[in-house]
Amino acid sequence: MESPERVRYDVPSEGVARVTLARGDEWNQQDMHMLYQIDAAYLRAAADPAIKVVILAADGDHFSYGHDIGALFSSDGIVPRGFPTIVETPGVEGTMAWEEEVFLGLCWRWRNFPKPIIAQVQGAVMSGGLMLIWPTDIIVASDTAIFADPVVALGLNGVELFFHPWELGPRRAKEMLFTGDPVSAADAHRLGMVNHVVPLEELEAKTLEIAQKIALRPSFGLKLAKQSVNAALDAQGQEAAVKSAFALQQVGHAHNRLISDQYIDPAGLVLLGSPPLDASVPF
C-alpha cells in the first residue's frame, strides 16, 4: 500500500537537499509514515554524492507538535528497519522493541547521519518534535519558536531521545521536565541549544545561507568533523545516558499499565489541558 505523503524532498541550491514536513494543517504531528518518510528522504540525500548538507524544515505555523497518538500505530506499507517479530511480542517486551525501532532507533540513525543536517524551526516544537531537531547538527529558529517536553505529567521521564542535559544543561533540563514549561527561542539560544534566532520572515533565507556555506566544503571533511564532535559526546557518556533513560521510560510505561491499564497516566492529559486522546498507546 502506498504511504500517504508526509514529507517533501527538494534541492533548493547546489549541494543542498531539503526535507520538509508536509503536514502543516495537523501541526506536523508524527505518525509512523512521517517518521519513516523522513528516514527515506535522509537515505536519498546520503546516497547522492552531489548533496553535501540537508535542511529539515516544516510547513505551517508549528514545526511539530510531537506524536500523533491516535494514528501512531498505522503502519501499512512500512518496512521496519529492526526486528518486526520482536515488535509484535506481547507485554513490555513488544512495547520496548516497538519504541526502540520507531523512536530511539530512527533518532540515533539520524544523529549519526554522515552529512550535516540543519533544522529550520518555527512555532512549537513539542515532545516528539524535539526528537526530530536534537539529532541535527545546527538549529536555526525563528523568534516565534518554543520548545517543550511536558511528558513528566504523563508519568514518564521525557521523550525517548533523552538529550535534555546536553541540549539545555542539567538544571534547565530539570526545570523543563519538572514544570513542563516551554523554553523560548531566546533562552534556547542563550543555553546553546539553538545556533541562531531570526525573525520568522528571515528563517528560510538564513538557513539556506548557512547550508550554502557548508556545501562549499568537501564532503569527507564534513563527515570527519561531525564524527569527531559526536565521538566527544560519546566520550562524555551521551549514548549510555540515552539508553539508560530509555530503559527507565519503559519502567514508566509498565507502571502506568499496572495503575491505569494505559501506557501514560491519563490524569496528565487533564493537567496539560490536552483534548481527550487515546492514551492506550505509547506517547
PDB file of C-alpha atoms in Angstrom, residues 14-242:
ATOM      1  CA  GLU A  14      23.575  23.281  -5.350  1.00  0.00           C
ATOM      2  CA  GLY A  15      24.741  20.710  -2.822  1.00  0.00           C
ATOM      3  CA  VAL A  16      21.739  21.290  -0.529  1.00  0.00           C
ATOM      4  CA  ALA A  17      18.796  18.923  -0.063  1.00  0.00           C
ATOM      5  CA  ARG A  18      15.707  19.961   1.869  1.00  0.00           C
ATOM      6  CA  VAL A  19      13.316  17.617   3.659  1.00  0.00           C
ATOM      7  CA  THR A  20      10.063  19.364   4.594  1.00  0.00           C
ATOM      8  CA  LEU A  21       7.436  18.053   6.993  1.00  0.00           C
ATOM      9  CA  ALA A  22       4.267  18.402   4.920  1.00  0.00           C
ATOM     10  CA  ARG A  23       1.530  18.012   7.489  1.00  0.00           C
ATOM     11  CA  GLY A  24       1.228  21.650   8.492  1.00  0.00           C
ATOM     12  CA  ASP A  25      -2.565  21.512   8.769  1.00  0.00           C
ATOM     13  CA  GLU A  26      -2.068  18.902  11.526  1.00  0.00           C
ATOM     14  CA  TRP A  27       0.764  20.852  13.210  1.00  0.00           C
ATOM     15  CA  ASN A  28       3.152  18.277  11.727  1.00  0.00           C
ATOM     16  CA  GLN A  29       2.192  15.661  14.264  1.00  0.00           C
ATOM     17  CA  GLN A  30       4.164  12.489  13.589  1.00  0.00           C
ATOM     18  CA  ASP A  31       2.697   9.181  12.620  1.00  0.00           C
ATOM     19  CA  MET A  32       4.815   6.213  11.572  1.00  0.00           C
ATOM     20  CA  HIS A  33       4.545   7.181   7.919  1.00  0.00           C
ATOM     21  CA  MET A  34       6.111  10.578   8.580  1.00  0.00           C
ATOM     22  CA  LEU A  35       8.980   9.136  10.610  1.00  0.00           C
ATOM     23  CA  TYR A  36       9.855   6.520   8.013  1.00  0.00           C
ATOM     24  CA  GLN A  37       9.481   9.011   5.169  1.00  0.00           C
ATOM     25  CA  ILE A  38      11.938  11.333   6.920  1.00  0.00           C
ATOM     26  CA  ASP A  39      14.325   8.390   7.154  1.00  0.00           C
ATOM     27  CA  ALA A  40      13.827   7.558   3.465  1.00  0.00           C
ATOM     28  CA  ALA A  41      14.493  11.184   2.499  1.00  0.00           C
ATOM     29  CA  TYR A  42      17.703  11.211   4.525  1.00  0.00           C
ATOM     30  CA  LEU A  43      18.797   7.987   2.832  1.00  0.00           C
ATOM     31  CA  ARG A  44      18.119   9.590  -0.539  1.00  0.00           C
ATOM     32  CA  ALA A  45      20.331  12.547   0.393  1.00  0.00           C
ATOM     33  CA  ALA A  46      23.038  10.242   1.752  1.00  0.00           C
ATOM     34  CA  ALA A  47      23.114   8.265  -1.490  1.00  0.00           C
ATOM     35  CA  ASP A  48      23.504  11.376  -3.675  1.00  0.00           C
ATOM     36  CA  PRO A  49      27.184  12.408  -3.893  1.00  0.00           C
ATOM     37  CA  ALA A  50      26.150  15.877  -5.087  1.00  0.00           C
ATOM     38  CA  ILE A  51      24.430  16.594  -1.758  1.00  0.00           C
ATOM     39  CA  LYS A  52      26.703  17.991   0.961  1.00  0.00           C
ATOM     40  CA  VAL A  53      24.157  19.141   3.556  1.00  0.00           C
ATOM     41  CA  VAL A  54      20.469  18.604   4.405  1.00  0.00           C
ATOM     42  CA  ILE A  55      17.888  21.063   5.728  1.00  0.00           C
ATOM     43  CA  LEU A  56      14.984  19.743   7.817  1.00  0.00           C
ATOM     44  CA  ALA A  57      12.090  22.208   7.535  1.00  0.00           C
ATOM     45  CA  ALA A  58       8.340  22.167   8.153  1.00  0.00           C
ATOM     46  CA  ASP A  59       5.168  23.594   6.640  1.00  0.00           C
ATOM     47  CA  GLY A  60       2.726  25.644   8.681  1.00  0.00           C
ATOM     48  CA  ASP A  61       2.905  27.651  11.864  1.00  0.00           C
ATOM     49  CA  HIS A  62       4.438  24.909  14.008  1.00  0.00           C
ATOM     50  CA  PHE A  63       7.454  22.729  13.347  1.00  0.00           C
ATOM     51  CA  SER A  64       5.969  19.715  15.142  1.00  0.00           C
ATOM     52  CA  TYR A  65       3.508  19.086  17.949  1.00  0.00           C
ATOM     53  CA  GLY A  66       5.030  15.669  18.583  1.00  0.00           C
ATOM     54  CA  HIS A  67       3.422  12.267  18.158  1.00  0.00           C
ATOM     55  CA  ASP A  68       0.012  11.849  16.554  1.00  0.00           C
ATOM     56  CA  ILE A  69      -1.165   9.485  19.260  1.00  0.00           C
ATOM     57  CA  GLY A  70      -4.370   8.434  17.511  1.00  0.00           C
ATOM     58  CA  ALA A  71      -2.583   7.401  14.297  1.00  0.00           C
ATOM     59  CA  LEU A  72       0.772   6.296  15.662  1.00  0.00           C
ATOM     60  CA  PHE A  73       0.251   2.576  15.067  1.00  0.00           C
ATOM     61  CA  SER A  74      -0.944   2.851  11.455  1.00  0.00           C
ATOM     62  CA  SER A  75       1.902   1.050   9.692  1.00  0.00           C
ATOM     63  CA  ASP A  76       0.514  -0.124   6.313  1.00  0.00           C
ATOM     64  CA  GLY A  77       3.287  -0.193   3.743  1.00  0.00           C
ATOM     65  CA  ILE A  78       6.097   0.370   6.268  1.00  0.00           C
ATOM     66  CA  VAL A  79       9.072  -1.992   6.351  1.00  0.00           C
ATOM     67  CA  PRO A  80      10.689  -1.870   9.811  1.00  0.00           C
ATOM     68  CA  ARG A  81      14.460  -1.413   9.944  1.00  0.00           C
ATOM     69  CA  GLY A  82      14.733  -3.506  13.113  1.00  0.00           C
ATOM     70  CA  PHE A  83      13.179  -6.823  14.082  1.00  0.00           C
ATOM     71  CA  PRO A  84       9.415  -6.855  13.413  1.00  0.00           C
ATOM     72  CA  THR A  85       8.711 -10.246  15.014  1.00  0.00           C
ATOM     73  CA  ILE A  86      10.014  -8.961  18.350  1.00  0.00           C
ATOM     74  CA  VAL A  87       7.908  -5.801  17.982  1.00  0.00           C
ATOM     75  CA  GLU A  88       4.798  -7.980  17.819  1.00  0.00           C
ATOM     76  CA  THR A  89       5.627  -9.757  21.092  1.00  0.00           C
ATOM     77  CA  PRO A  90       3.037  -9.072  23.827  1.00  0.00           C
ATOM     78  CA  GLY A  91       3.807  -7.209  27.016  1.00  0.00           C
ATOM     79  CA  VAL A  92       6.665  -4.874  27.836  1.00  0.00           C
ATOM     80  CA  GLU A  93       8.982  -6.818  25.515  1.00  0.00           C
ATOM     81  CA  GLY A  94       6.955  -5.837  22.459  1.00  0.00           C
ATOM     82  CA  THR A  95       6.367  -2.258  23.578  1.00  0.00           C
ATOM     83  CA  MET A  96      10.038  -1.674  24.251  1.00  0.00           C
ATOM     84  CA  ALA A  97      11.045  -3.199  20.915  1.00  0.00           C
ATOM     85  CA  TRP A  98       8.478  -1.020  19.121  1.00  0.00           C
ATOM     86  CA  GLU A  99       9.805   2.190  20.695  1.00  0.00           C
ATOM     87  CA  GLU A 100      13.407   1.099  20.068  1.00  0.00           C
ATOM     88  CA  GLU A 101      12.519   0.706  16.394  1.00  0.00           C
ATOM     89  CA  VAL A 102      10.258   3.681  15.689  1.00  0.00           C
ATOM     90  CA  PHE A 103      11.605   6.316  18.064  1.00  0.00           C
ATOM     91  CA  LEU A 104      15.047   5.741  19.553  1.00  0.00           C
ATOM     92  CA  GLY A 105      16.364   3.668  16.651  1.00  0.00           C
ATOM     93  CA  LEU A 106      15.457   6.179  13.949  1.00  0.00           C
ATOM     94  CA  CYS A 107      16.639   9.147  16.018  1.00  0.00           C
ATOM     95  CA  TRP A 108      20.012   7.556  16.689  1.00  0.00           C
ATOM     96  CA  ARG A 109      20.427   6.787  12.972  1.00  0.00           C
ATOM     97  CA  TRP A 110      19.778  10.452  12.215  1.00  0.00           C
ATOM     98  CA  ARG A 111      22.194  11.615  14.920  1.00  0.00           C
ATOM     99  CA  ASN A 112      24.908   9.646  13.119  1.00  0.00           C
ATOM    100  CA  PHE A 113      23.843  10.610   9.584  1.00  0.00           C
ATOM    101  CA  PRO A 114      27.049  11.066   7.550  1.00  0.00           C
ATOM    102  CA  LYS A 115      26.245  14.582   6.312  1.00  0.00           C
ATOM    103  CA  PRO A 116      25.398  17.765   8.239  1.00  0.00           C
ATOM    104  CA  ILE A 117      21.705  18.384   8.926  1.00  0.00           C
ATOM    105  CA  ILE A 118      20.318  21.841   9.727  1.00  0.00           C
ATOM    106  CA  ALA A 119      16.920  22.175  11.423  1.00  0.00           C
ATOM    107  CA  GLN A 120      14.823  25.163  10.309  1.00  0.00           C
ATOM    108  CA  VAL A 121      12.383  25.670  13.175  1.00  0.00           C
ATOM    109  CA  GLN A 122       9.321  27.834  13.709  1.00  0.00           C
ATOM    110  CA  GLY A 123       6.473  27.801  16.210  1.00  0.00           C
ATOM    111  CA  ALA A 124       6.008  24.977  18.680  1.00  0.00           C
ATOM    112  CA  VAL A 125       8.396  22.037  19.000  1.00  0.00           C
ATOM    113  CA  MET A 126       6.626  19.746  21.454  1.00  0.00           C
ATOM    114  CA  SER A 127       7.810  16.449  22.957  1.00  0.00           C
ATOM    115  CA  GLY A 128       8.369  14.173  19.958  1.00  0.00           C
ATOM    116  CA  GLY A 129       9.210  17.239  17.888  1.00  0.00           C
ATOM    117  CA  LEU A 130      12.403  17.555  19.920  1.00  0.00           C
ATOM    118  CA  MET A 131      13.371  14.104  18.684  1.00  0.00           C
ATOM    119  CA  LEU A 132      13.437  15.480  15.144  1.00  0.00           C
ATOM    120  CA  ILE A 133      15.628  18.518  15.837  1.00  0.00           C
ATOM    121  CA  TRP A 134      18.017  17.201  18.503  1.00  0.00           C
ATOM    122  CA  PRO A 135      19.701  14.682  16.153  1.00  0.00           C
ATOM    123  CA  THR A 136      20.505  17.563  13.758  1.00  0.00           C
ATOM    124  CA  ASP A 137      23.822  19.398  13.799  1.00  0.00           C
ATOM    125  CA  ILE A 138      22.723  23.045  13.602  1.00  0.00           C
ATOM    126  CA  ILE A 139      19.406  24.602  14.636  1.00  0.00           C
ATOM    127  CA  VAL A 140      18.151  27.882  13.196  1.00  0.00           C
ATOM    128  CA  ALA A 141      14.988  29.084  14.935  1.00  0.00           C
ATOM    129  CA  SER A 142      12.535  31.857  14.329  1.00  0.00           C
ATOM    130  CA  ASP A 143      11.827  34.213  17.196  1.00  0.00           C
ATOM    131  CA  THR A 144       8.381  32.564  17.383  1.00  0.00           C
ATOM    132  CA  ALA A 145       9.816  29.159  18.309  1.00  0.00           C
ATOM    133  CA  ILE A 146       9.222  27.470  21.669  1.00  0.00           C
ATOM    134  CA  PHE A 147      10.462  24.095  22.902  1.00  0.00           C
ATOM    135  CA  ALA A 148       8.727  21.886  25.471  1.00  0.00           C
ATOM    136  CA  ASP A 149       8.686  18.339  26.818  1.00  0.00           C
ATOM    137  CA  PRO A 150       5.808  18.118  29.325  1.00  0.00           C
ATOM    138  CA  VAL A 151       5.539  14.310  29.475  1.00  0.00           C
ATOM    139  CA  VAL A 152       6.501  14.046  33.157  1.00  0.00           C
ATOM    140  CA  ALA A 153       2.832  14.909  33.682  1.00  0.00           C
ATOM    141  CA  LEU A 154       2.059  11.618  31.956  1.00  0.00           C
ATOM    142  CA  GLY A 155       4.187   9.631  34.396  1.00  0.00           C
ATOM    143  CA  LEU A 156       7.276   9.421  32.175  1.00  0.00           C
ATOM    144  CA  ASN A 157      10.778  10.868  32.382  1.00  0.00           C
ATOM    145  CA  GLY A 158      10.891  12.573  28.988  1.00  0.00           C
ATOM    146  CA  VAL A 159      10.845  11.737  25.306  1.00  0.00           C
ATOM    147  CA  GLU A 160      12.658   8.675  24.058  1.00  0.00           C
ATOM    148  CA  LEU A 161      15.747  10.580  22.871  1.00  0.00           C
ATOM    149  CA  PHE A 162      16.994  11.889  26.226  1.00  0.00           C
ATOM    150  CA  PHE A 163      19.335  14.668  25.093  1.00  0.00           C
ATOM    151  CA  HIS A 164      17.920  17.195  27.569  1.00  0.00           C
ATOM    152  CA  PRO A 165      21.029  17.641  29.782  1.00  0.00           C
ATOM    153  CA  TRP A 166      23.298  18.105  26.769  1.00  0.00           C
ATOM    154  CA  GLU A 167      20.959  20.470  24.948  1.00  0.00           C
ATOM    155  CA  LEU A 168      19.988  22.676  27.905  1.00  0.00           C
ATOM    156  CA  GLY A 169      22.352  21.903  30.756  1.00  0.00           C
ATOM    157  CA  PRO A 170      21.280  19.798  33.750  1.00  0.00           C
ATOM    158  CA  ARG A 171      19.405  22.407  35.811  1.00  0.00           C
ATOM    159  CA  ARG A 172      17.456  23.932  32.927  1.00  0.00           C
ATOM    160  CA  ALA A 173      16.677  20.416  31.703  1.00  0.00           C
ATOM    161  CA  LYS A 174      15.250  19.540  35.109  1.00  0.00           C
ATOM    162  CA  GLU A 175      13.116  22.675  35.163  1.00  0.00           C
ATOM    163  CA  MET A 176      11.784  21.918  31.679  1.00  0.00           C
ATOM    164  CA  LEU A 177      10.885  18.376  32.714  1.00  0.00           C
ATOM    165  CA  PHE A 178       9.599  19.087  36.247  1.00  0.00           C
ATOM    166  CA  THR A 179       7.345  22.026  35.276  1.00  0.00           C
ATOM    167  CA  GLY A 180       6.521  21.296  31.650  1.00  0.00           C
ATOM    168  CA  ASP A 181       7.115  24.986  30.891  1.00  0.00           C
ATOM    169  CA  PRO A 182       8.399  25.784  27.393  1.00  0.00           C
ATOM    170  CA  VAL A 183      11.831  27.176  26.611  1.00  0.00           C
ATOM    171  CA  SER A 184      11.778  30.253  24.390  1.00  0.00           C
ATOM    172  CA  ALA A 185      13.930  30.628  21.291  1.00  0.00           C
ATOM    173  CA  ALA A 186      15.951  33.334  23.062  1.00  0.00           C
ATOM    174  CA  ASP A 187      16.616  31.098  26.083  1.00  0.00           C
ATOM    175  CA  ALA A 188      17.434  28.133  23.845  1.00  0.00           C
ATOM    176  CA  HIS A 189      19.980  30.301  22.042  1.00  0.00           C
ATOM    177  CA  ARG A 190      21.492  31.527  25.295  1.00  0.00           C
ATOM    178  CA  LEU A 191      21.810  27.948  26.546  1.00  0.00           C
ATOM    179  CA  GLY A 192      23.445  26.759  23.338  1.00  0.00           C
ATOM    180  CA  MET A 193      20.651  24.538  22.036  1.00  0.00           C
ATOM    181  CA  VAL A 194      19.943  26.874  19.116  1.00  0.00           C
ATOM    182  CA  ASN A 195      22.645  28.359  16.873  1.00  0.00           C
ATOM    183  CA  HIS A 196      20.725  31.345  15.500  1.00  0.00           C
ATOM    184  CA  VAL A 197      17.428  33.129  16.193  1.00  0.00           C
ATOM    185  CA  VAL A 198      15.991  35.272  13.402  1.00  0.00           C
ATOM    186  CA  PRO A 199      12.658  36.910  12.542  1.00  0.00           C
ATOM    187  CA  LEU A 200      10.222  34.428  11.034  1.00  0.00           C
ATOM    188  CA  GLU A 201      10.329  36.082   7.628  1.00  0.00           C
ATOM    189  CA  GLU A 202      14.123  35.601   7.513  1.00  0.00           C
ATOM    190  CA  LEU A 203      14.165  31.981   8.700  1.00  0.00           C
ATOM    191  CA  GLU A 204      14.282  30.194   5.352  1.00  0.00           C
ATOM    192  CA  ALA A 205      16.878  32.543   3.862  1.00  0.00           C
ATOM    193  CA  LYS A 206      19.171  32.357   6.906  1.00  0.00           C
ATOM    194  CA  THR A 207      19.020  28.575   6.992  1.00  0.00           C
ATOM    195  CA  LEU A 208      19.760  28.294   3.291  1.00  0.00           C
ATOM    196  CA  GLU A 209      22.643  30.762   3.632  1.00  0.00           C
ATOM    197  CA  ILE A 210      24.303  28.542   6.255  1.00  0.00           C
ATOM    198  CA  ALA A 211      23.654  25.411   4.186  1.00  0.00           C
ATOM    199  CA  GLN A 212      25.205  27.001   1.093  1.00  0.00           C
ATOM    200  CA  LYS A 213      28.339  27.906   3.041  1.00  0.00           C
ATOM    201  CA  ILE A 214      28.635  24.330   4.349  1.00  0.00           C
ATOM    202  CA  ALA A 215      28.067  22.920   0.839  1.00  0.00           C
ATOM    203  CA  LEU A 216      31.321  24.568  -0.304  1.00  0.00           C
ATOM    204  CA  ARG A 217      33.321  22.260   1.974  1.00  0.00           C
ATOM    205  CA  PRO A 218      34.480  18.763   0.959  1.00  0.00           C
ATOM    206  CA  SER A 219      32.042  16.050   1.980  1.00  0.00           C
ATOM    207  CA  PHE A 220      34.671  13.864   3.636  1.00  0.00           C
ATOM    208  CA  GLY A 221      35.949  16.719   5.783  1.00  0.00           C
ATOM    209  CA  LEU A 222      32.385  17.440   6.896  1.00  0.00           C
ATOM    210  CA  LYS A 223      31.826  13.782   7.755  1.00  0.00           C
ATOM    211  CA  LEU A 224      35.038  13.558   9.766  1.00  0.00           C
ATOM    212  CA  ALA A 225      34.267  16.774  11.663  1.00  0.00           C
ATOM    213  CA  LYS A 226      30.778  15.552  12.536  1.00  0.00           C
ATOM    214  CA  GLN A 227      32.073  12.157  13.684  1.00  0.00           C
ATOM    215  CA  SER A 228      34.704  13.878  15.827  1.00  0.00           C
ATOM    216  CA  VAL A 229      32.147  16.019  17.670  1.00  0.00           C
ATOM    217  CA  ASN A 230      29.820  13.043  18.126  1.00  0.00           C
ATOM    218  CA  ALA A 231      32.727  10.993  19.470  1.00  0.00           C
ATOM    219  CA  ALA A 232      33.347  13.710  22.059  1.00  0.00           C
ATOM    220  CA  LEU A 233      29.715  13.431  23.157  1.00  0.00           C
ATOM    221  CA  ASP A 234      30.048   9.646  23.310  1.00  0.00           C
ATOM    222  CA  ALA A 235      33.147  10.031  25.486  1.00  0.00           C
ATOM    223  CA  GLN A 236      31.018  12.115  27.869  1.00  0.00           C
ATOM    224  CA  GLY A 237      28.590   9.188  28.109  1.00  0.00           C
ATOM    225  CA  GLN A 238      25.770  10.510  25.954  1.00  0.00           C
ATOM    226  CA  GLU A 239      24.875   7.186  24.340  1.00  0.00           C
ATOM    227  CA  ALA A 240      24.918   5.324  27.663  1.00  0.00           C
ATOM    228  CA  ALA A 241      22.769   8.009  29.302  1.00  0.00           C
ATOM    229  CA  VAL A 242      20.241   7.922  26.446  1.00  0.00           C
TER     230      VAL A 242
END
